[in-house]
């Protein structure tokens, strides 16, 4: 921890805080991420999104993950990390494509080097190692930051990815957002280790845990991990300890498995309030700037709302267009069948 | 063994499954229910609702998030006297357990010449039609049905959901139990019971008909029945067979039905290529060849990854597609 | 693209595959070969023999022992400009990678609307007939062929082994490349080449015949040819189609062949239920119905776990079983 | 290490060596295991076994794994651990059933509570956890010892098994025989961790490594782990460092990937010679007793040879008998087909 929950620098924090510019960028990012989470929640209630796994309360992790990367680097988000993808510059409407139901991945992964958001947990981690190893073979100095949740650390793919990364010294930073739950399952049912950061030991990978609601600390730890990976020193594991303030998704009922008190306690450690207090206390943030951040966040929310509310007629041809580079004869037939069916329906009207 | 139907209740499929688990847990102390979020939460579809509260943490519990681990753990529990009922949270999330299913669950009895039996059940919410995002709507039955050593069943209504799950838990063999997600909320009359009847392996004719036979299972049965109702209004009499069990396969009922009509359409949601629908079409073609007045037609999902919600209606066998296939059955020859 | 056949050599299947890898590595610096024991050892079947020595550790290398990791690693390499060719040491040891294959390798292009393509190859030594112990003789093609988004090929001789592997590596789509283990040592003439031809997706008539068509692929092709030779001595003329590619499927060649004979037998080693053989029988039944003088018969592995060495001869489609099926094709009607 | 390669007690060894009786039992076991390995090798060369993965050089691990268990306990061997199964009392001929090609598992796993030997690596480890958890639920004090190789630790199933065991505090001892290779792949390509024992840390499981050629040390470490598990203190990970003196199997050519020098060096650390030297030096072992051990080993070899050389006509019905408790209608038909085919063949003769 560099800043305590009340926004005061800790002993460790004094002297090693990221510079003011970085903290301001981070704060702006978090404010936008929070607003994005809220907006997406509204869109779900309005029936415009099928489902939304919110990162409300985890905005420091979301923003830090994006902020520590250079342009050519890669981000591998997990399904909850929509706000991180947005922070990295992916169009917020495209990011929500999956959850709106338009298409599986709404954005071009190569545009900002953000891998597609997908739901099978931990399965993206070996991909991240492959991308990193390819970067090394190609002689680029790309770093890959791969995110997953506390629950996902139990999957075999987590293990295999960390081990491959270690053996090949691939430039990957594994960033576990420990938000204390996997849907309803608490951390204690997920792992008996002293910390998730300890999981690095079995691979010969340095592991570090950090207060995941302390943006300053996250930027510090993740940047060092990214720098280290970039110099060829190999992968690293970072556990950010945070909390999923909202239910798993809108479909979830969190009261079935956790107490209001617990939520309240964590809400008091809010990552945004903490940093804002500090920056105001230091005179780095004033009302004008704060208003500008809120305005920018509103702008993102507005664009999101607008884009999601604009319906694009889905194109049935798309079902068959992207399965292979060239459709198989079988798909050509099947597409003709669908077109025929639709044209007859059309005729009926 | 005899079945004593004790009472009837109107239940949704999810409730019927919940009731089957409850009755099994109550009757047999070796039954264990576990998986991801099946404990206090009661499962994402509430199929295990209330079981931890009623039977305690030892009988219904959450595991770490690892499907191969869950399946392998179930193998060990079954080796040591338990009857594990594990839940895979969604169809596509059973794939990490595939190795355990194919290389151990399906093979253990045979490997050990019957000495080690694995009376376990793998519950898999399967298929689409619920507007689910990628990986939440797969129809994975072909992978299991192709694997010798597994029983594979799929109920199409609450009554079968209850009785097939009771049968599956009572079975000495591993059963992959496919729960059609879109039918979770459909209600129906359920005959509760104690004891068991030999239910796995029998298909049933859901609707009598004389012109053609629709062969379906799981989530496709209600669509087939609806198609038959629509066809009836147009003067065409369609018979509907509900397989219930994919493995074992009830050749007698299926062939009897097809022979009585001379025409057949197979309906299934999964991608058609090398699927259970292929098997049905091939079997019917082999066994009822001389009774057939037309080729066996298949109405299945296309050979594409399951589409996003906005397009899934095109992938699912619809009443229209079924009736188109029926229209194709060369009636001019009839 | 054009093909320039540069020379001919007599090679075993394993050598032909080795040569294909070598030529691909030499032509394209983004091709990478990896897996378990493919480096200094050269693979347990010596298919990668000498490649590390020739191309260095960066191009052909051993990985940790983890198949899901290997497959997932390949996805990432392919996302970042490489053409990975991974080896699964034996068929059954590809199952731990199943999740990666089904949920990512098969779906990435579609998921991203063609933006991310995965030009990767998964080599799988498959099928039996080598006296291998449990888990070393599975025929896993149905699992892959049923999964939309994959190409699935299986050569039946050294020449196709070479050219199909070149095609597979050049393909912009993921290819599951099934290598019939029992043909590794079979020798044949191989046309080496640079460049590529559009080879994936075409079946070939291996032997002309007029009375019935045998449809086979991979390890079953030589058996089908042998059966045709034996039948010829008895005055029955059997045509043999070698699919080469299971996905895409060459309907034109298969239907043409069946229509020309009016009778068909499908031959495949895998357990028959819900298999590729089911698909072939179903397709032929659907598409060639009015040309058929008899039901399409299937000669496949039984629906049992692959047997131990002492009994595997009973599981494998044999010349006798094929000829029995041919005899069954209701010749009295002819 | 309690005994050094020359059979002298180390500093640690002095005072904490297992009792003489246990060491003598262990020596007898190792001598029998060595003889069994040699015999199986001969049977392979004679074409009586399809293949044999030898544990030559790893006999201390093989024997210790069996010796530390009580009667009701379970042993989960990996495919190489035939000698451990024999040491546990499974019939040597039945143990080799898989490798002879008669059937997949030649023995009844419940007879001596030894799980079937199968080849998919690490996949037996979650089974072991399940058996252990069932034992706890049933209120027995059973302990499960689960073996795997260094290579198998890279598999996802290894990870998931250790994690389940830790979370459920299951009475399992995971015993990794680190014989330095996975077929041709050396340890360094398998793991970058300081040791395989370190892999316990990420699960909150104590990990210990031990000289795998030192039977005394193995008995000591493994017994303590078993005792601890039995008291309900949870799982433990033990790495035994040993060496696969012979090739992976008869089908392997080890000269392609390792040097003769390396093999020679390890051969000098032989587990049998070491213990024998010590026991003779201490006067615990004399020639009579040594001769008795050799005689008993010869007896096992003899029984093995005899049994393997006796061919049992395989029964085609067996193909269909054990797939399900009751054969499906499909299998009934298929069996009839096979019988028909065979009877017609019979007729031809
Ligand atoms: C392989 C797999 N199994 C199960 C699921 C279902 N599922 C979706 S989210 C979730 C919990 C994830 O927990 P965690 O990794 O901690 O991430 P968080 O949701 O807390 O961000 C589960 C079990 C899945 N998506 N993938
Ligand atoms: C899942 C799986 N993948 C691959 C193989 C092929 N294979 C057999 S033994 C072996 C090496 C095993 O190494 P290790 O775990 O160290 O055990 P050892 O052979 O040294 O006893 C491999 C890769 C297998 N049996 N199972
Ligand atoms: Mg979480
Ligand atoms: Mg080893």
XYZ file of N, CA, C and O in Angstrom, chain D residues 66 68-76 88 109 112-114 131 141-145 171 226-227 230:
100
model
N 5.339 -47.869 -1.152
C 4.473 -48.946 -0.688
C 4.638 -49.168 0.808
O 3.682 -49.431 1.533
N 5.406 -47.292 3.359
C 4.917 -46.351 4.384
C 3.406 -46.427 4.575
O 2.863 -45.785 5.475
N 2.732 -47.176 3.737
C 1.274 -47.209 3.814
C 0.771 -48.347 4.702
O 1.374 -49.426 4.754
N -0.331 -48.092 5.390
C -1.007 -49.145 6.149
C -1.924 -49.924 5.210
O -2.134 -49.527 4.059
N -2.457 -50.999 5.730
C -3.217 -51.903 4.878
C -4.397 -51.257 4.153
O -4.591 -51.459 2.972
N -5.177 -50.479 4.851
C -6.370 -49.893 4.238
C -6.088 -48.669 3.383
O -6.977 -48.150 2.725
N -4.853 -48.210 3.414
C -4.502 -47.021 2.633
C -4.553 -47.308 1.135
O -4.654 -48.457 0.710
N -4.474 -46.227 0.361
C -4.503 -46.364 -1.097
C -3.189 -45.888 -1.709
O -2.612 -44.887 -1.282
N -2.776 -46.595 -2.754
C -1.632 -46.170 -3.556
C -2.133 -45.822 -4.958
O -2.854 -46.612 -5.572
N -1.782 -44.639 -5.434
C -2.082 -44.263 -6.815
C -0.775 -44.174 -7.588
O -0.080 -43.159 -7.530
N 3.656 -53.331 -3.017
C 2.436 -53.226 -2.199
C 1.689 -54.553 -2.135
O 0.685 -54.676 -1.433
N -8.154 -53.427 -8.420
C -7.655 -52.309 -7.613
C -8.061 -52.387 -6.144
O -7.358 -51.857 -5.279
N -5.675 -54.702 -3.161
C -4.651 -54.110 -2.300
C -4.785 -52.592 -2.242
O -3.846 -51.895 -1.846
N -5.949 -52.077 -2.673
C -6.140 -50.622 -2.756
C -5.013 -49.945 -3.550
O -4.347 -49.019 -3.072
N -4.819 -50.459 -4.726
C -3.868 -49.846 -5.658
C -4.652 -49.469 -6.909
O -5.227 -50.347 -7.565
N -10.716 -40.078 -3.619
C -10.710 -41.248 -2.728
C -10.433 -40.800 -1.296
O -11.088 -41.254 -0.349
N -9.789 -43.662 8.545
C -8.540 -42.908 8.670
C -7.540 -43.280 7.562
O -6.333 -43.267 7.734
N -8.123 -43.520 6.411
C -7.337 -43.891 5.240
C -6.453 -42.740 4.752
O -6.897 -41.599 4.733
N -5.256 -43.069 4.337
C -4.393 -42.085 3.674
C -4.142 -42.559 2.242
O -4.105 -43.761 1.972
N -4.008 -41.600 1.349
C -3.762 -41.916 -0.051
C -2.388 -41.383 -0.429
O -2.078 -40.222 -0.153
N -1.573 -42.233 -1.027
C -0.292 -41.775 -1.545
C -0.367 -41.798 -3.069
O -0.640 -42.841 -3.666
N -6.559 -36.157 3.050
C -5.373 -36.903 3.495
C -4.633 -37.570 2.333
O -4.728 -38.768 2.128
N 2.665 -39.210 5.778
C 1.488 -40.082 5.891
C 0.857 -39.927 7.277
O -0.366 -39.799 7.407
N 1.686 -39.911 8.280
C 1.166 -39.758 9.651
C 0.424 -38.436 9.799
O -0.655 -38.369 10.385
N -2.817 -38.519 8.176
C -3.751 -39.366 8.910
C -4.373 -38.626 10.100
O -5.526 -38.857 10.444
